[in-house]
Each structure stands twice: as structure tokens, then as C-alpha cells.
XYZ file of C-alpha atoms in Angstrom:
392
model
C 83.297 217.216 -60.447
C 81.256 215.092 -58.015
C 79.236 218.123 -56.845
C 78.380 219.098 -60.424
C 77.533 215.534 -61.329
C 75.237 215.101 -58.321
C 73.457 218.336 -59.145
C 72.940 217.150 -62.709
C 71.501 213.833 -61.553
C 69.117 215.590 -59.193
C 67.864 217.888 -61.937
C 67.347 215.007 -64.335
C 65.495 213.009 -61.686
C 63.093 215.886 -60.971
C 62.184 216.477 -64.598
C 61.522 212.861 -65.529
C 58.364 212.384 -63.525
C 56.529 214.545 -66.031
C 58.599 214.021 -69.163
C 59.302 210.274 -69.236
C 56.018 208.639 -68.253
C 55.256 205.659 -70.471
C 52.222 203.402 -70.491
C 53.277 199.800 -71.011
C 51.121 197.731 -73.321
C 50.595 194.006 -73.187
C 52.874 193.605 -76.213
C 55.704 195.492 -74.530
C 58.518 193.094 -73.570
C 59.450 195.421 -70.715
C 56.556 194.059 -68.629
C 57.175 190.366 -69.329
C 58.067 187.999 -66.495
C 60.683 185.264 -66.597
C 59.280 182.042 -68.062
C 58.720 178.970 -65.939
C 61.291 177.066 -68.034
C 64.276 178.122 -65.916
C 65.380 178.694 -62.341
C 64.179 182.352 -62.414
C 60.621 181.020 -62.631
C 61.006 179.425 -59.187
C 60.783 181.031 -55.733
C 57.662 183.002 -56.695
C 58.969 183.995 -60.134
C 60.799 187.012 -61.530
C 58.796 190.053 -62.629
C 61.404 192.815 -62.498
C 59.780 196.234 -62.646
C 56.450 195.095 -64.106
C 54.578 196.644 -61.166
C 56.170 200.071 -61.731
C 54.055 203.166 -61.275
C 53.729 205.367 -64.354
C 56.217 207.798 -62.784
C 58.809 205.008 -62.500
C 59.014 204.148 -66.214
C 61.860 205.893 -68.052
C 63.272 206.243 -71.546
C 66.907 207.284 -71.391
C 69.999 207.486 -73.595
C 72.877 208.656 -71.407
C 74.970 207.478 -68.488
C 73.902 210.308 -66.201
C 70.244 209.581 -66.892
C 70.767 205.881 -66.200
C 72.390 206.579 -62.833
C 69.658 209.042 -61.916
C 66.872 206.604 -62.792
C 68.442 203.824 -60.730
C 68.898 206.175 -57.767
C 65.463 207.801 -57.977
C 63.460 204.645 -57.259
C 65.803 202.616 -55.056
C 64.228 199.173 -54.631
C 60.777 200.275 -55.777
C 59.542 198.726 -59.047
C 60.972 200.528 -62.049
C 61.336 200.003 -65.797
C 64.329 201.655 -67.424
C 64.288 201.626 -71.222
C 67.577 202.472 -72.922
C 68.114 203.611 -76.486
C 71.179 204.600 -78.481
C 74.615 204.243 -76.867
C 74.949 204.627 -73.107
C 78.636 205.085 -72.244
C 79.715 205.354 -68.598
C 82.884 207.131 -69.765
C 81.024 209.715 -71.850
C 81.271 213.450 -71.203
C 77.919 213.597 -69.396
C 79.334 211.230 -66.740
C 82.773 212.801 -66.383
C 84.526 211.664 -69.546
C 87.245 209.055 -69.999
C 88.393 207.221 -66.882
C 91.487 208.969 -65.563
C 92.796 206.415 -63.068
C 92.035 203.037 -61.526
C 90.260 204.761 -58.632
C 88.178 206.884 -60.998
C 87.273 203.847 -63.079
C 86.128 201.921 -59.994
C 83.838 204.801 -59.004
C 82.185 205.311 -62.383
C 82.193 202.023 -64.293
C 79.762 200.208 -61.994
C 76.003 200.605 -62.353
C 74.442 199.146 -59.216
C 70.874 198.054 -59.910
C 68.290 197.873 -57.138
C 65.656 195.205 -56.590
C 62.456 195.095 -58.661
C 64.130 196.499 -61.774
C 63.684 195.872 -65.481
C 66.536 197.274 -67.588
C 65.821 196.823 -71.278
C 67.026 198.106 -74.635
C 64.476 199.607 -77.010
C 65.974 198.449 -80.306
C 68.555 196.168 -81.858
C 71.204 198.909 -81.655
C 70.987 199.804 -77.945
C 74.533 199.613 -76.627
C 76.061 199.724 -73.137
C 79.742 200.688 -73.103
C 82.377 200.997 -70.353
C 79.873 199.616 -67.869
C 79.782 196.858 -65.264
C 76.180 196.150 -64.287
C 76.266 194.988 -60.651
C 73.481 193.143 -58.835
C 74.588 192.818 -55.216
C 72.185 191.618 -52.531
C 69.119 192.377 -54.650
C 66.078 190.447 -55.809
C 63.751 190.380 -58.803
C 65.796 191.929 -61.627
C 65.414 191.554 -65.397
C 68.027 192.640 -67.978
C 67.087 192.279 -71.652
C 67.878 193.406 -75.197
C 71.191 195.165 -74.545
C 74.364 195.050 -76.654
C 76.975 194.926 -73.914
C 80.576 195.694 -74.804
C 82.587 193.759 -72.223
C 84.568 196.283 -70.136
C 88.258 196.710 -70.895
C 89.884 197.976 -67.695
C 92.435 200.762 -67.984
C 94.514 199.162 -65.228
C 95.101 195.391 -65.547
C 96.942 194.016 -62.497
C 99.936 191.683 -62.710
C 99.664 188.637 -60.432
C 102.995 186.753 -60.277
C 101.278 183.855 -58.466
C 98.629 183.240 -61.140
C 99.887 180.132 -62.893
C 103.489 179.063 -63.226
C 104.620 182.291 -64.896
C 102.128 184.889 -63.627
C 99.257 186.562 -65.450
C 97.491 189.843 -66.009
C 94.011 190.117 -64.509
C 91.213 192.665 -64.637
C 88.225 193.195 -62.407
C 85.105 194.244 -64.274
C 82.501 192.012 -65.927
C 79.715 192.968 -68.302
C 77.253 191.810 -65.607
C 78.129 190.646 -62.091
C 75.483 188.911 -59.958
C 76.386 188.670 -56.258
C 74.246 187.337 -53.409
C 71.077 188.007 -55.418
C 67.899 186.078 -56.147
C 65.426 185.837 -59.012
C 67.313 187.321 -61.930
C 66.462 186.899 -65.628
C 69.119 187.891 -68.193
C 67.671 187.435 -71.657
C 68.167 188.378 -75.324
C 71.361 190.368 -74.792
C 74.594 190.304 -76.809
C 78.029 190.355 -75.160
C 81.292 190.923 -77.039
C 84.873 192.164 -76.586
C 84.687 193.938 -79.948
C 85.936 196.398 -80.966
C 88.854 195.889 -78.517
C 89.413 192.175 -79.016
C 92.350 190.392 -77.422
C 94.508 190.603 -80.556
C 94.582 194.376 -80.039
C 96.053 194.112 -76.527
C 99.781 194.451 -75.771
C 102.084 191.790 -74.331
C 103.971 192.586 -71.140
C 105.947 190.328 -68.780
C 105.655 187.750 -71.538
C 101.851 187.580 -71.194
C 98.878 189.159 -72.915
C 97.952 192.222 -70.861
C 94.357 191.080 -70.427
C 91.946 193.982 -69.813
C 88.735 191.908 -69.889
C 87.293 189.837 -67.064
C 84.017 187.924 -67.340
C 81.091 188.616 -69.628
C 78.522 187.477 -67.054
C 79.460 186.014 -63.651
C 77.188 184.662 -60.895
C 78.699 184.382 -57.423
C 78.292 184.609 -53.648
C 75.302 182.363 -53.050
C 73.053 183.777 -55.784
C 69.960 181.717 -56.619
C 67.105 181.414 -59.121
C 68.969 182.796 -62.132
C 67.954 182.231 -65.773
C 70.341 183.173 -68.599
C 68.500 182.687 -71.891
C 68.556 183.652 -75.563
C 71.785 185.633 -75.280
C 74.665 185.765 -77.756
C 78.120 185.606 -76.188
C 80.929 186.149 -78.659
C 84.652 186.925 -78.915
C 85.555 186.462 -75.277
C 87.829 184.246 -73.220
C 86.630 183.764 -69.611
C 82.922 184.000 -70.298
C 80.731 182.805 -67.400
C 82.005 182.024 -63.925
C 79.472 180.391 -61.603
C 81.064 180.356 -58.152
C 84.110 182.471 -57.394
C 86.549 180.062 -55.737
C 87.017 176.575 -54.286
C 87.271 178.113 -50.812
C 83.869 179.833 -51.028
C 82.162 176.885 -49.330
C 79.115 178.987 -48.392
C 78.114 178.624 -52.062
C 77.241 174.983 -51.362
C 73.487 174.528 -51.833
C 73.189 177.769 -53.837
C 74.064 179.001 -57.345
C 70.922 177.636 -58.984
C 71.294 178.758 -62.600
C 69.741 177.888 -65.968
C 71.477 178.462 -69.314
C 69.127 177.860 -72.231
C 68.931 178.814 -75.907
C 72.121 180.893 -75.832
C 74.641 181.219 -78.674
C 78.303 180.925 -77.679
C 80.325 182.115 -80.683
C 84.128 181.956 -80.495
C 84.114 181.834 -76.705
C 87.385 180.307 -75.503
C 86.298 178.905 -72.132
C 83.875 179.123 -69.185
C 80.600 178.645 -71.005
C 80.083 178.235 -68.092
C 82.687 177.193 -65.472
C 80.783 175.969 -62.412
C 81.673 175.492 -58.756
C 79.115 174.189 -56.242
C 76.086 175.229 -58.322
C 73.043 173.287 -59.480
C 73.254 174.386 -63.095
C 70.939 173.300 -65.909
C 72.341 173.779 -69.425
C 69.969 172.997 -72.286
C 69.359 173.789 -75.955
C 72.403 176.059 -76.305
C 74.456 176.367 -79.506
C 78.266 176.466 -79.209
C 80.294 177.499 -82.262
C 84.059 177.849 -82.406
C 87.428 176.409 -83.367
C 90.337 174.935 -81.456
C 92.626 176.796 -83.867
C 90.892 180.203 -83.797
C 93.629 182.880 -84.129
C 92.373 184.955 -81.168
C 89.766 183.051 -79.142
C 90.968 179.475 -79.437
C 88.395 177.073 -78.024
C 89.764 175.420 -74.879
C 86.581 173.948 -73.409
C 82.936 174.893 -73.057
C 81.546 173.515 -69.777
C 83.875 173.564 -66.782
C 83.001 170.944 -64.189
C 84.892 172.399 -61.233
C 84.760 171.835 -57.474
C 81.446 170.314 -56.351
C 79.661 171.408 -59.530
C 76.309 169.696 -60.071
C 75.570 170.111 -63.785
C 72.699 168.721 -65.840
C 73.377 169.205 -69.573
C 70.687 168.359 -72.120
C 70.276 168.611 -75.892
C 73.015 171.137 -76.598
C 74.713 171.437 -79.999
C 78.499 171.886 -80.215
C 80.025 172.770 -83.586
C 83.686 173.078 -82.607
C 86.283 172.678 -85.339
C 89.040 170.381 -84.115
C 87.076 168.936 -81.183
C 86.535 165.197 -81.304
C 85.567 163.948 -77.854
C 83.621 164.872 -74.753
C 86.796 165.894 -72.915
C 87.265 168.685 -75.488
C 83.912 170.098 -74.402
C 83.449 169.217 -70.729
C 86.513 169.334 -68.487
C 87.652 170.127 -64.976
C 89.700 173.325 -65.380
C 90.894 173.262 -61.759
C 92.660 170.865 -59.428
C 92.127 167.208 -60.324
C 91.398 166.524 -56.660
C 88.573 169.071 -56.641
C 86.111 168.093 -59.294
C 82.349 167.959 -59.636
C 79.545 165.896 -61.137
C 77.862 166.248 -64.510
C 75.399 164.405 -66.692
C 74.655 164.894 -70.366
C 71.865 163.543 -72.499
C 70.994 164.237 -76.112
C 73.847 166.650 -76.929
C 75.729 166.574 -80.231
C 79.394 167.308 -80.979
C 79.896 168.076 -84.661
C 76.801 166.039 -85.447
C 77.670 162.955 -83.368
C 76.585 162.082 -79.842
C 78.681 164.016 -77.318
C 78.902 160.948 -75.097
C 79.826 158.538 -77.903
C 82.311 155.993 -76.629
C 81.276 156.448 -72.999
C 80.565 159.097 -70.404
C 82.476 162.331 -70.007
C 84.694 161.010 -67.187
C 82.757 162.706 -64.385
C 80.592 161.345 -61.640
C 76.951 161.482 -62.702
C 75.728 161.789 -59.090
C 74.536 165.381 -59.351
C 72.096 164.907 -56.462
C 69.192 166.962 -57.805
C 66.509 166.972 -60.469
C 65.259 169.908 -62.517
C 62.303 171.431 -60.577
C 60.523 172.902 -63.610
C 59.229 171.618 -66.938
C 60.832 172.606 -70.229
C 60.040 171.223 -73.679
C 63.468 170.521 -75.116
C 64.324 170.703 -78.791
C 66.238 167.834 -80.296
C 69.897 168.886 -80.509
C 69.761 168.649 -84.315
C 67.245 171.538 -84.325
C 69.075 173.710 -81.799
C 71.448 175.518 -84.183
C 68.771 177.019 -86.392
C 66.479 177.842 -83.475
C 69.210 179.658 -81.564
C 70.506 181.525 -84.623
C 66.959 182.733 -85.293
C 66.182 183.845 -81.748
C 69.282 184.660 -79.676
C 70.624 188.177 -79.196
C 69.123 191.624 -79.522
C 66.473 192.970 -81.852
C 64.000 190.131 -81.274
C 61.780 191.883 -78.711
C 59.118 194.567 -79.035
C 59.736 197.427 -76.612
C 57.425 200.442 -76.764
């Protein structure tokens, strides 16, 4: 199968130079750079594939075409425009995953540096895929409906918690040891295979989902903006473990103007990172039948979080500790500040601080005009997610 697949990719690559040339216009979101209002605007900025030659701009609608486009240009500037449904387990890429080893070979799409990957319409969907950015720089991902991967082979870990747990490996997007990344106007969801459709084994939900979007291994200058995250448990992990001490001084990430809808936890969970969280809208319930809200912002080991003007509408939440908590060891906590945020219409910090040190040790290095938290809900509902960009 591998020989046939490689031959197919080579043939597709050869024919695209003539057939898929596109001329980007000024109105085309595929040539936009990351704004200066987040970490991705630092370190020289993030332009993705904006400098792509005309022969390195593609319109594609299949998994095999996506893999061929990524491979054809390597780290050269490229713009890859997706339309329709791109399924890494579709027939053109070998069909349904047959084993854990097969899944690991075909689920990951490893993007090179200087790449813009963008959906062309509100219905562009990426299925059975883990987008991986590993050791790359200058990448933009926009306007994609990402169905969070559901692994065919969850692994039982008897040492996870007091009674063991099922764990899976693949995220919607994984950012590792990478710099200058802008992830904007996407939508992430577990649907249609939400957690209520999963079996119970060993007395635990056999969890097939991992993260929606994780940032790890010393990554820097990351902006996550205008996305909708919905129907997911462990949403955003910033920093992989307490023992990954090389993350200290890294993991510079901005979350702004995102919609977190029925996300149970990790929105985000932060270790070590200098993370700025502003003008996001969080919507959920502590009695949701499937994705019960546990907390939103995890202030874990050596986190350095600046939270500003966020709006939390969480049914059943009444205090800052319901929103901001240390989900790890009590002896390994971090620092966090909040200003201007609202919890169900009242000040998040009413009655005092959120029980964390406020000595974050850094200041935001860019300027952003913040909305008042009372205006955040409507602004985010109007602008977050797919279908808001013009892509030619």
C-alpha cells in the first residue's frame, strides 16, 4: 500500500504546479499576517506562507493531496487552501485505520515552516487528523472545522489517578518546540463522537480523545485567537509535565477572543508559560450531562498567567476557585492575576483574589485594546469560529 500511496502523491505533486496556481488578492485572508495584539506578533511576526511563489499555492480537498502539498514544498513558503471534507482515514489515503501502528503512521499531518493552512469556506472540515508542528517556525492555521481525533486504541494506565484511567494520544493540533504560530478562526469539537457515546471499561470511560490544541516543549510566540472550542474535556495543555523544567522561560502564548462552549477543563491548563488570556467567552454548566464544567484556567506548576476582561457564564459556578484552580499538586502551583473579568455578571475577583500569588514576573510586551468584559460575549459570538474570513 505504501508504494502505491507514494506513487499517487508524486503524481499529484507533479500536476499541481500547472493546475493549482492561485493569485492571492489583498482581500484574501490566506495572505494575512498575525496581528500585533498577541505573542505571534513578536519575534519578527508571523506571516505563514504569505511569500509563497505562485507554484506553491494549492487548492485541495483530499488527504492525499494535503500530504503531497506539505511534502512538495518542505519549509519553503506555501499556502494550502482546503475545501470540503479532508479525512485522513478516507479511501484515497488508505481507508479506515486498521491498527494502532497504522493509525500512528497516517493520522499525523506534519506541517513545515512558512506554511499557511486555511479553509476556504465555513464548511471545510478536517477529520481523523492530528496536525503536528514540531521544530518549525512561522505557521498559520485558520478557518478549519477540526473534529478532535478519536483514537482507535485508547491505552489503560493503572497508575493514572487512584483507580487508573484510559488515555489517548492524538490532539487536533499539537505544537512542539515551534515558534511564531497563529491559530485563528477555527472550530474544534468532539462531535459527532462525543464522550456519551464512548463505552465504559475497567470502571472508567474509555476516553478516545486527547487535547483539542496543546502547546509544549519550549514553544514560543503563539497566538490562539477567535476560535470556538466546544464539547471537549481536556482542551488546551500548555506545558506537558511538571518535570519538563526546560519549559521554564518559554511557552509564551496568547488566548484572545475565543469561545469555550461546554469545555470541561484546561481552557487552558498552564505549566511554566507566560500566558496572556483576554477577551474570551466561557460558556458551560457544572451540571452538564456530558461535559461538566470542572474549571477553566488551570494555574499549574510555575504558570505565569495574566488574565484580563474575560466573561464566564458558567451555570453553578459562584466563586473564582470554580474558574481558576491548580489542577495538580498543591505544592506545585503557579502565579496568576486577573483584572476586569466577570463571572455570571459579577466581578470574578469579588470577595478577594483567586488564592494565587500575583507575582507573575512579566508584563505583556504588546498593545491590545481590550473590550470591557460586559461586551465580550456578543463580540465573541459574532466573530469566533469558521466562516468569518474571505478566502479566494
